[in-house]
Amino acid sequence: MRFWDSSALVPLLVEEKSSVSLAHIAMDGQEILVWWGSEVECASAVARLERSGHLTAAESHGVFEALDEFSNTWSTVDALEMVRRSARRLLRVHDLRAADALQLAAALAASEGQPASLEFVCLDERLVAAAQREGFRVIDGRRLGVG
C-alpha cells in the first residue's frame, strides 16, 4: 500500500512530465491510499487547467470522467478527529498549507504511527520535505524520469 498525495494523482489523469513514471508506480499492484479530500483537490486542479486554457472543455470533461472511475479504485482515509488534531500539529511544525497538513495527517493515521511502514508518493516540494521529516519513505515524483 502507498499513500498518494493529490499532486501525484493529477499526472495520472492529465499528461505531465511525470505521468509515465507515476503510471508505472501506480500499476505495480500496490493499493492506492488517499486522503478523503483528494478527489476534490484533483477536481480543483483539473478545473484550474481548464480555466487557464491548458485543457479544453471537452478534455476537461473526459478527465472528470476518468477521475470518477479512478476514485472508485482507491482506498480513503476518512476525516477523523485524530487526523484533524494531527494536521493542526503539523501546521505548527512544518511549512505546509492546510490541505497538505490534512493529507500528511491522514497518511500518519494510515501508518498507525509508524510512517516508515508506508510509502508516500508526492510532487509537492514542501509536503515531500515534511513527509520525510515525519519519517515516511517518500517517492518524490519531481525526481522521477520524464518517461
Steps between C-alpha positions, in 0.01 A plus 500: 500500500617852419357834605456735203487878533263664252801667333608152390148389402438783251778387259320165482204688355665780300815468290799646685876433499467249784187324368669193352725438802212546744278272292762225529500541877119504515470182293740288705222334698538706820175637640454876457403674823393865508359766733122533476537849345732388220221462247398863559862615474538314170178657372631842600822443305309389189268802522803732530656337192179560305467862616864568407451357151723195550194276450203552272150456640476163323837387638401613848174306475696187408740550789210541744354173374839332546521647852159351582618156387842530663361613835298178517825300502683662790461464876432806712608619843189667642475835675564381853544712812851355530582626148377850583705517820808366327460751214496785751829376649652459153414861411701620797798276425525515119461761226171358366166621371188370674410237238858372493501470879174303481651269236810438710287448812288245312817316397617500861166353608523235228851407612371447853781710639771321302565726199798294382253219428323698224630648177381854429474606133512875445605780263465794741838622627384613845290189557787275389728669753243473781422135421871416506544678834202306639678177402315387184676322217427765235478443128575851381327525164702810415809279485352237270612471140282679250405171337 
